Amino acid sequence: MAAHIGRRLRKGATTTAVAAAAVAALSASQAPGATPIAGGQTAGGSTPPTPSGSTATGDSPYYTDLPPLKSPNPLPPGSAADGLLGTGPAEAGIPATVLAAYKQAEQHLKTTRPGCNLPWQLLAGIGKVESGQARGGRVDANGTTPSPILGPVLNGNGFANITDTDNGAYDGDARHDRAVGPMQFIPSTWASWGQDANGDGRKDPNNIFDAAQAAGMYLCANNRDLALKADLDRAILSYNQSREYLRTVLSWFEFYKSGTHQVPDGSGVQPGDISDPVTSPVQPGTDPVPSTPVTTPSPTPTPTPTPTPTPSTPGAKPTPSKPSQPPTSKPTPPKPQPTPTPTPPPKPTTPLDRLHRLVVTGAGTLTAPAGTEFPVRPVVTARDAWGKALGGVPVRFEVIGDTDASFPGGGTVATVTTGADGTATAPVLDAGDRTGQFTVRAAVPQRPAVGPADFAATVTSGQADALVRTGDAALSAAPEGEFAEQVTVKATRKGAPVAGAALTATVLVKAADGSLRPAEEGPFFKDGRGEPLRALAGLKTDADGVLQLPKLYADGRTGTFLLSLTAQGGATLTVELHVTAA
């Protein structure tokens, strides 16, 4: 949030001294050629402020607290503790989910705007002055504030005058706009720059992941390179035109670059000083950005003076003095001051609250022949925003698609709770008899915003453990004739028919040494052109597990031959073929 143009920070001598020291520290750390802000000039030769109301926040009020003069101890870049763990001044602590959102936005910009060089500490600096890091990290497990963070009504009364642009969809006001969310976007700006960074299908300015990514995209607009001081200043001023705002954000930016540490959500230090105490009435149920309360002292009652006695005359009887009369009007008792409601401590979060994503562990594809069990079971790992495994998360596995595959008992749904290592393994999956593809989906229904983990599953042709011939008529033919009977077989597994079982058929002849070899003469099938074939592949049983082979023909060679049939899975059947002279 930002102050209206022309307003100045209303701060005492102590704050002024702190600000001067902070600016001096900033000046020492700036790039060569950059100059501190002074005399109405923007830093680094940046462009002048933009007209009121054309910034991301509509120039609403913002927090003016400055960081401590003593910066946290810097940590080596990329170290395990950098921005994750550690100790330091309370002001250096950033709530876990808020910090995760800033770092996720930085990674997104590295991919989409690599030339921008956006550091997450800049988002943290802006988030600090805009909303006190989402009011100290008061967000749910998805990063959404429990109630909207709203700036004052931008009706021209001390602020920019911005007529409603969203019909109250974001700010609840259908007459004027208000800045919304942890990064305080006005609705018209959010309409252009809003993001869906947490993958829940919504662009929500009150979600810190969505808002942080949107802020990063906004700051990187116009091909800015934030590694350049001039572009950095322009970016911050485009967010809010106040020079005091620029100084304050840069102070926190440098402070966070010196080192931060993670604190639990809801426990971050919240600032108190705001740039402009003017506030507008707030509709019931909203949660405006707090301002410094103004109290009116109660009047002190005026005491009634005691009458002075008259000096006595010698010889005269003393006249007893009358007792003092009570005052004619009672003093006004002090007005009772409302007892501030203490902020409740953050509720302890459960593994379900901290769940950020489900990760496929092991194979992401499953394959099994019809009539068997899948040899590989779906496994997922539940992790929080920092990649830590979470135990105690209920994961629902569901079979989706045109299939008769099922879990034990014939069900298509099974729920498994993750163990201490964060993994959940689905029960053994029966492939069923129907060939084709389907999906096994792992999800957490209690957390719909967490995307599911899908496994692609395929049921191939079934495996038979037995092949039998139906019918017992002799298979014989005269030379140059055809066999009167067609061979028909049935594939079964454990006595049940196997649909779609793959078979091969080969005509064999017994050699002189007793071994079997493919026949080069004797009975044959015909291909589409009528040419002889003595081996067939790609044969499949029907829905009843039955296969009828094509007609067999005989050439001029007489004798006994063998027809060998083999099913996928190893089952075999051999029948005799006789070619005899009439």
Short mmCIF file of C-alpha atoms in Angstrom, two decimals, residues 74-457:
data_model
loop_
_atom_site.label_atom_id
_atom_site.label_comp_id
_atom_site.label_asym_id
_atom_site.label_seq_id
_atom_site.Cartn_x
_atom_site.Cartn_y
_atom_site.Cartn_z
CA PRO A 74 24.80 -13.36 6.09
CA LEU A 75 24.68 -16.98 5.02
CA PRO A 76 26.61 -18.49 2.13
CA PRO A 77 24.46 -18.35 -1.03
CA GLY A 78 22.88 -21.70 -1.76
CA SER A 79 23.70 -23.13 1.68
CA ALA A 80 21.20 -25.47 3.30
CA ALA A 81 20.38 -22.83 5.91
CA ASP A 82 19.99 -19.92 3.51
CA GLY A 83 16.40 -18.73 4.00
CA LEU A 84 15.36 -22.05 5.54
CA LEU A 85 16.74 -22.53 9.01
CA GLY A 86 18.71 -20.44 11.43
CA THR A 87 18.39 -17.75 14.04
CA GLY A 88 18.67 -14.00 14.04
CA PRO A 89 16.62 -10.89 14.76
CA ALA A 90 12.89 -11.56 14.98
CA GLU A 91 12.37 -9.19 12.04
CA ALA A 92 14.49 -11.51 9.86
CA GLY A 93 12.01 -14.37 10.31
CA ILE A 94 9.66 -14.99 7.37
CA PRO A 95 6.66 -17.35 7.77
CA ALA A 96 7.27 -20.70 6.09
CA THR A 97 4.47 -20.66 3.51
CA VAL A 98 5.09 -17.00 2.63
CA LEU A 99 8.81 -17.67 2.16
CA ALA A 100 8.00 -20.69 -0.02
CA ALA A 101 5.76 -18.52 -2.20
CA TYR A 102 8.48 -15.90 -2.73
CA LYS A 103 11.05 -18.54 -3.68
CA GLN A 104 8.61 -20.31 -6.00
CA ALA A 105 7.90 -17.00 -7.75
CA GLU A 106 11.65 -16.40 -8.18
CA GLN A 107 12.05 -19.84 -9.80
CA HIS A 108 9.07 -19.18 -12.10
CA LEU A 109 10.57 -15.87 -13.25
CA LYS A 110 13.94 -17.53 -13.87
CA THR A 111 12.15 -19.66 -16.47
CA THR A 112 9.68 -17.18 -17.94
CA ARG A 113 11.71 -13.93 -17.61
CA PRO A 114 15.35 -15.01 -17.24
CA GLY A 115 16.63 -11.53 -18.13
CA CYS A 116 14.71 -9.92 -15.28
CA ASN A 117 16.93 -11.34 -12.49
CA LEU A 118 14.18 -11.07 -9.89
CA PRO A 119 15.46 -11.90 -6.36
CA TRP A 120 12.91 -13.32 -3.94
CA GLN A 121 14.17 -10.89 -1.27
CA LEU A 122 12.62 -8.03 -3.30
CA LEU A 123 9.23 -9.74 -3.10
CA ALA A 124 9.82 -10.18 0.62
CA GLY A 125 10.58 -6.46 1.00
CA ILE A 126 7.38 -5.50 -0.81
CA GLY A 127 5.36 -8.09 1.08
CA LYS A 128 6.67 -6.69 4.36
CA VAL A 129 5.55 -3.11 3.71
CA GLU A 130 2.31 -4.09 1.97
CA SER A 131 0.84 -6.56 4.47
CA GLY A 132 3.44 -7.46 7.06
CA GLN A 133 4.12 -10.74 5.22
CA ALA A 134 0.40 -11.64 5.02
CA ARG A 135 -0.15 -10.44 8.59
CA GLY A 136 2.67 -12.48 10.02
CA GLY A 137 1.93 -15.53 7.86
CA ARG A 138 -1.73 -15.97 8.71
CA VAL A 139 -2.45 -18.27 5.77
CA ASP A 140 -3.83 -21.79 5.39
CA ALA A 141 -1.93 -24.75 4.01
CA ASN A 142 -2.71 -23.60 0.45
CA GLY A 143 -1.32 -20.12 1.15
CA THR A 144 -4.70 -18.33 1.28
CA THR A 145 -5.51 -15.77 3.99
CA PRO A 146 -8.47 -16.77 6.21
CA SER A 147 -10.15 -13.45 5.38
CA PRO A 148 -9.36 -10.88 2.68
CA ILE A 149 -6.65 -8.28 3.34
CA LEU A 150 -8.23 -5.02 2.16
CA GLY A 151 -6.86 -1.51 1.87
CA PRO A 152 -9.02 1.58 2.40
CA VAL A 153 -11.70 2.61 -0.07
CA LEU A 154 -10.05 4.50 -2.94
CA ASN A 155 -12.73 7.17 -3.14
CA GLY A 156 -10.48 10.25 -3.40
CA ASN A 157 -10.80 11.03 0.31
CA GLY A 158 -7.08 11.20 1.06
CA PHE A 159 -6.29 8.57 -1.54
CA ALA A 160 -6.59 8.07 -5.26
CA ASN A 161 -10.12 8.07 -6.65
CA ILE A 162 -10.59 4.78 -8.48
CA THR A 163 -14.09 3.84 -9.56
CA ASP A 164 -15.00 0.16 -9.17
CA THR A 165 -13.56 -2.07 -11.89
CA ASP A 166 -14.51 -5.57 -10.66
CA ASN A 167 -18.12 -5.11 -9.51
CA GLY A 168 -16.86 -5.90 -6.01
CA ALA A 169 -15.70 -9.40 -6.95
CA TYR A 170 -12.36 -9.09 -5.16
CA ASP A 171 -12.79 -6.20 -2.72
CA GLY A 172 -16.50 -6.40 -1.90
CA ASP A 173 -17.04 -2.78 -2.98
CA ALA A 174 -19.14 -2.11 -6.09
CA ARG A 175 -18.54 1.68 -6.02
CA HIS A 176 -14.78 2.09 -5.61
CA ASP A 177 -11.76 -0.17 -5.75
CA ARG A 178 -9.62 -1.26 -2.80
CA ALA A 179 -6.20 -2.88 -2.76
CA VAL A 180 -6.52 -6.62 -2.09
CA GLY A 181 -4.39 -9.41 -0.70
CA PRO A 182 -0.90 -9.89 0.74
CA MET A 183 0.69 -7.96 -2.16
CA GLN A 184 -2.13 -5.35 -2.27
CA PHE A 185 -3.18 -5.33 -5.92
CA ILE A 186 -6.07 -3.13 -6.98
CA PRO A 187 -8.64 -5.21 -8.93
CA SER A 188 -7.92 -3.61 -12.31
CA THR A 189 -4.22 -4.47 -12.02
CA TRP A 190 -5.00 -7.99 -10.82
CA ALA A 191 -7.24 -8.49 -13.87
CA SER A 192 -4.16 -8.01 -16.07
CA TRP A 193 -1.47 -9.63 -13.92
CA GLY A 194 -3.24 -12.22 -11.77
CA GLN A 195 -1.65 -15.68 -11.68
CA ASP A 196 -2.60 -19.22 -10.63
CA ALA A 197 0.66 -20.29 -9.03
CA ASN A 198 -0.66 -23.01 -6.70
CA GLY A 199 -2.51 -24.90 -9.43
CA ASP A 200 -5.97 -24.78 -7.88
CA GLY A 201 -7.57 -23.37 -11.04
CA ARG A 202 -8.16 -19.90 -9.54
CA LYS A 203 -6.31 -16.58 -9.71
CA ASP A 204 -6.78 -15.43 -6.12
CA PRO A 205 -5.16 -12.15 -4.95
CA ASN A 206 -5.59 -13.38 -1.35
CA ASN A 207 -3.40 -16.42 -2.04
CA ILE A 208 0.27 -15.69 -1.32
CA PHE A 209 1.52 -18.04 -4.08
CA ASP A 210 -0.72 -16.41 -6.71
CA ALA A 211 -0.01 -12.89 -5.43
CA ALA A 212 3.78 -13.32 -5.17
CA GLN A 213 4.05 -14.67 -8.72
CA ALA A 214 1.83 -11.87 -10.02
CA ALA A 215 4.00 -9.29 -8.24
CA GLY A 216 7.11 -10.80 -9.81
CA MET A 217 5.60 -10.69 -13.30
CA TYR A 218 4.50 -7.08 -12.72
CA LEU A 219 7.94 -5.97 -11.50
CA CYS A 220 9.60 -7.61 -14.52
CA ALA A 221 7.35 -5.84 -17.04
CA ASN A 222 8.80 -3.70 -19.84
CA ASN A 223 11.89 -5.93 -20.12
CA ARG A 224 13.32 -4.64 -16.85
CA ASP A 225 16.58 -6.08 -15.55
CA LEU A 226 16.36 -5.78 -11.77
CA ALA A 227 20.09 -6.32 -11.46
CA LEU A 228 20.36 -2.72 -12.73
CA LYS A 229 19.71 -0.11 -10.05
CA ALA A 230 17.75 2.17 -12.38
CA ASP A 231 15.41 -0.65 -13.43
CA LEU A 232 15.07 -1.80 -9.83
CA ASP A 233 13.93 1.68 -8.76
CA ARG A 234 11.54 1.95 -11.69
CA ALA A 235 10.00 -1.41 -10.81
CA ILE A 236 9.40 -0.45 -7.17
CA LEU A 237 8.02 2.97 -8.12
CA SER A 238 5.67 1.30 -10.60
CA TYR A 239 4.30 -0.63 -7.66
CA ASN A 240 3.83 2.52 -5.59
CA GLN A 241 4.82 6.04 -6.60
CA SER A 242 5.97 7.22 -3.15
CA ARG A 243 9.68 7.95 -2.73
CA GLU A 244 9.34 7.08 0.96
CA TYR A 245 7.89 3.75 -0.19
CA LEU A 246 10.92 3.20 -2.41
CA ARG A 247 13.29 3.88 0.50
CA THR A 248 11.37 1.57 2.82
CA VAL A 249 11.23 -1.33 0.36
CA LEU A 250 14.93 -1.00 -0.43
CA SER A 251 15.72 -1.04 3.31
CA TRP A 252 13.95 -4.37 3.77
CA PHE A 253 15.37 -5.70 0.51
CA GLU A 254 18.93 -5.14 1.73
CA PHE A 255 18.06 -6.48 5.18
CA TYR A 256 16.67 -9.75 3.80
CA LYS A 257 19.63 -10.16 1.43
CA SER A 258 21.85 -10.22 4.54
CA GLY A 259 20.12 -13.37 5.77
CA THR A 260 16.73 -14.66 6.86
CA HIS A 261 15.31 -17.61 8.70
CA GLN A 262 12.04 -19.48 8.50
CA VAL A 263 9.44 -19.16 11.25
CA PRO A 264 6.12 -21.02 11.64
CA ASP A 265 3.10 -19.60 9.84
CA GLY A 266 1.24 -17.08 11.96
CA SER A 267 4.26 -16.19 14.11
CA GLY A 268 5.92 -13.51 11.97
CA VAL A 269 6.62 -10.04 13.38
CA GLN A 270 3.87 -7.66 12.29
CA PRO A 271 4.73 -3.97 11.73
CA GLY A 272 2.79 -1.23 13.42
CA ASP A 273 3.53 2.13 11.80
CA ILE A 274 1.56 2.95 8.67
CA SER A 275 2.21 5.75 6.22
CA ASP A 276 -1.18 7.40 6.49
CA PRO A 277 -3.58 6.92 9.45
CA VAL A 278 -6.59 7.99 7.40
CA THR A 279 -8.94 5.04 7.10
CA SER A 280 -12.34 4.52 5.61
CA PRO A 281 -15.28 2.65 7.10
CA VAL A 282 -15.05 -1.07 6.60
CA GLN A 283 -17.98 -3.30 5.86
CA PRO A 284 -18.72 -6.00 8.44
CA GLY A 285 -16.84 -9.21 7.87
CA THR A 286 -13.85 -7.59 6.15
CA ASP A 287 -10.34 -7.47 7.56
CA PRO A 288 -8.78 -4.10 6.73
CA VAL A 289 -5.10 -3.38 7.10
CA PRO A 290 -4.74 -2.16 10.69
CA SER A 291 -3.81 1.43 11.45
CA THR A 292 -2.44 2.97 14.61
CA PRO A 293 -5.43 3.45 16.97
CA VAL A 294 -6.24 6.97 18.14
CA THR A 295 -7.57 7.26 21.71
CA THR A 296 -9.38 10.27 23.22
CA PRO A 297 -8.41 10.94 26.88
CA SER A 298 -11.33 11.25 29.27
CA PRO A 299 -11.76 14.72 30.97
CA THR A 300 -10.25 15.03 34.45
CA PRO A 301 -12.87 16.19 37.04
CA THR A 302 -12.20 19.66 38.54
CA PRO A 303 -11.98 19.49 42.38
CA THR A 304 -14.19 21.89 44.41
CA PRO A 305 -12.00 24.24 46.56
CA THR A 306 -12.45 24.21 50.34
CA PRO A 307 -13.84 27.61 51.69
CA THR A 308 -11.31 29.78 53.56
CA PRO A 309 -12.53 30.58 57.18
CA THR A 310 -13.17 34.28 58.13
CA PRO A 311 -10.72 35.65 60.76
CA SER A 312 -12.43 35.86 64.25
CA THR A 313 -13.10 39.21 66.13
CA PRO A 314 -11.77 39.45 69.73
CA GLY A 315 -14.54 38.71 72.20
CA ALA A 316 -16.90 37.41 69.58
CA LYS A 317 -18.17 33.93 69.67
CA PRO A 318 -16.72 31.84 66.98
CA THR A 319 -19.16 31.01 64.29
CA PRO A 320 -19.00 27.40 63.43
CA SER A 321 -18.22 26.86 59.84
CA LYS A 322 -20.60 24.96 57.69
CA PRO A 323 -19.42 21.74 56.27
CA SER A 324 -18.33 21.88 52.67
CA GLN A 325 -21.10 21.15 50.26
CA PRO A 326 -20.56 18.53 47.66
CA PRO A 327 -20.05 19.80 44.13
CA THR A 328 -23.21 20.54 42.28
CA SER A 329 -22.16 18.35 39.38
CA LYS A 330 -20.52 14.98 39.59
CA PRO A 331 -17.21 14.53 37.77
CA THR A 332 -17.43 12.53 34.57
CA PRO A 333 -15.95 9.12 35.19
CA PRO A 334 -13.24 8.04 32.75
CA LYS A 335 -14.56 6.19 29.77
CA PRO A 336 -13.60 2.54 29.90
CA GLN A 337 -11.09 1.67 27.25
CA PRO A 338 -11.79 -1.51 25.32
CA THR A 339 -9.51 -4.33 26.21
CA PRO A 340 -7.64 -5.34 23.09
CA THR A 341 -8.41 -8.83 21.97
CA PRO A 342 -5.19 -10.80 22.01
CA THR A 343 -4.22 -12.47 18.78
CA PRO A 344 -4.71 -16.20 19.28
CA PRO A 345 -1.58 -18.26 18.87
CA PRO A 346 -1.38 -20.13 15.58
CA LYS A 347 -3.05 -23.50 15.65
CA PRO A 348 -0.69 -26.44 15.37
CA THR A 349 -0.80 -27.75 11.82
CA THR A 350 -1.36 -31.39 10.99
CA PRO A 351 0.42 -33.31 8.21
CA LEU A 352 -2.77 -32.91 6.17
CA ASP A 353 -2.58 -29.11 6.61
CA ARG A 354 1.06 -29.05 5.52
CA LEU A 355 0.55 -31.30 2.47
CA HIS A 356 1.87 -29.55 -0.65
CA ARG A 357 2.06 -32.30 -3.28
CA LEU A 358 1.93 -36.03 -3.99
CA VAL A 359 4.95 -37.44 -5.80
CA VAL A 360 4.93 -40.64 -7.88
CA THR A 361 7.49 -42.98 -6.37
CA GLY A 362 8.92 -45.68 -8.60
CA ALA A 363 7.26 -46.69 -11.85
CA GLY A 364 4.58 -44.38 -13.23
CA THR A 365 3.27 -46.99 -15.69
CA LEU A 366 1.71 -50.39 -14.91
CA THR A 367 1.36 -53.39 -17.25
CA ALA A 368 -0.17 -56.82 -16.71
CA PRO A 369 -1.71 -59.55 -18.88
CA ALA A 370 -5.44 -60.11 -18.55
CA GLY A 371 -6.37 -62.55 -15.84
CA THR A 372 -3.28 -61.77 -13.73
CA GLU A 373 -2.24 -59.37 -10.99
CA PHE A 374 -0.15 -56.30 -11.72
CA PRO A 375 3.40 -57.10 -10.61
CA VAL A 376 4.03 -53.43 -9.70
CA ARG A 377 1.85 -51.52 -7.23
CA PRO A 378 1.26 -47.72 -7.36
CA VAL A 379 3.30 -45.84 -4.74
CA VAL A 380 3.21 -42.12 -3.88
CA THR A 381 5.01 -39.95 -1.34
CA ALA A 382 3.33 -37.04 0.47
CA ARG A 383 5.59 -33.98 0.85
CA ASP A 384 5.30 -30.48 2.29
CA ALA A 385 6.34 -27.26 0.56
CA TRP A 386 9.98 -27.90 1.50
CA GLY A 387 10.05 -31.46 0.18
CA LYS A 388 9.85 -33.10 3.61
CA ALA A 389 8.00 -36.42 3.71
CA LEU A 390 4.73 -36.37 5.65
CA GLY A 391 3.36 -39.37 7.54
CA GLY A 392 -0.28 -39.75 8.52
CA VAL A 393 -1.80 -38.45 5.26
CA PRO A 394 -4.78 -40.48 3.94
CA VAL A 395 -4.28 -41.18 0.22
CA ARG A 396 -7.18 -42.44 -1.91
CA PHE A 397 -6.30 -44.73 -4.84
CA GLU A 398 -9.03 -45.03 -7.49
CA VAL A 399 -9.32 -47.08 -10.70
CA ILE A 400 -10.64 -44.83 -13.49
CA GLY A 401 -11.57 -45.92 -17.02
CA ASP A 402 -13.23 -48.66 -19.07
CA THR A 403 -11.78 -51.68 -17.29
CA ASP A 404 -12.71 -54.45 -14.90
CA ALA A 405 -9.43 -54.15 -12.98
CA SER A 406 -9.99 -53.98 -9.24
CA PHE A 407 -8.44 -54.04 -5.79
CA PRO A 408 -8.94 -57.03 -3.47
CA GLY A 409 -12.63 -57.67 -2.89
CA GLY A 410 -13.59 -56.27 -6.29
CA GLY A 411 -13.54 -52.59 -5.27
CA THR A 412 -12.17 -49.79 -7.41
CA VAL A 413 -11.26 -47.49 -4.49
CA ALA A 414 -8.80 -48.04 -1.65
CA THR A 415 -7.51 -45.59 0.98
CA VAL A 416 -4.03 -45.97 2.45
CA THR A 417 -2.40 -43.72 5.09
CA THR A 418 1.21 -42.68 4.49
CA GLY A 419 3.81 -44.14 6.80
CA ALA A 420 6.63 -42.40 8.64
CA ASP A 421 8.58 -42.19 5.37
CA GLY A 422 5.66 -40.39 3.71
CA THR A 423 4.85 -43.23 1.29
CA ALA A 424 1.52 -44.88 0.59
CA THR A 425 1.39 -48.12 -1.43
CA ALA A 426 -1.84 -49.18 -3.13
CA PRO A 427 -3.16 -52.71 -2.56
CA VAL A 428 -2.44 -55.41 -5.15
CA LEU A 429 -4.37 -54.64 -8.34
CA ASP A 430 -6.08 -57.42 -10.31
CA ALA A 431 -5.91 -56.79 -14.06
CA GLY A 432 -9.28 -58.39 -14.82
CA ASP A 433 -10.12 -59.93 -18.18
CA ARG A 434 -10.66 -56.82 -20.28
CA THR A 435 -7.67 -55.63 -22.30
CA GLY A 436 -6.96 -51.94 -22.78
CA GLN A 437 -5.76 -48.87 -20.90
CA PHE A 438 -7.00 -47.10 -17.78
CA THR A 439 -5.73 -44.85 -14.96
CA VAL A 440 -5.00 -45.39 -11.29
CA ARG A 441 -5.31 -42.00 -9.54
CA ALA A 442 -3.86 -41.16 -6.13
CA ALA A 443 -5.40 -38.10 -4.45
CA VAL A 444 -6.25 -36.60 -1.06
CA PRO A 445 -9.97 -35.64 -1.16
CA GLN A 446 -9.58 -33.49 1.98
CA ARG A 447 -7.09 -31.32 0.07
CA PRO A 448 -8.56 -30.86 -3.43
CA ALA A 449 -6.05 -28.10 -4.22
CA VAL A 450 -3.24 -30.68 -4.10
CA GLY A 451 -3.04 -32.15 -7.57
CA PRO A 452 -3.48 -35.91 -7.97
CA ALA A 453 -0.77 -38.36 -9.03
CA ASP A 454 -1.78 -40.53 -11.98
CA PHE A 455 -0.49 -43.94 -13.05
CA ALA A 456 -1.06 -45.16 -16.63
CA ALA A 457 -2.12 -48.82 -16.57
#
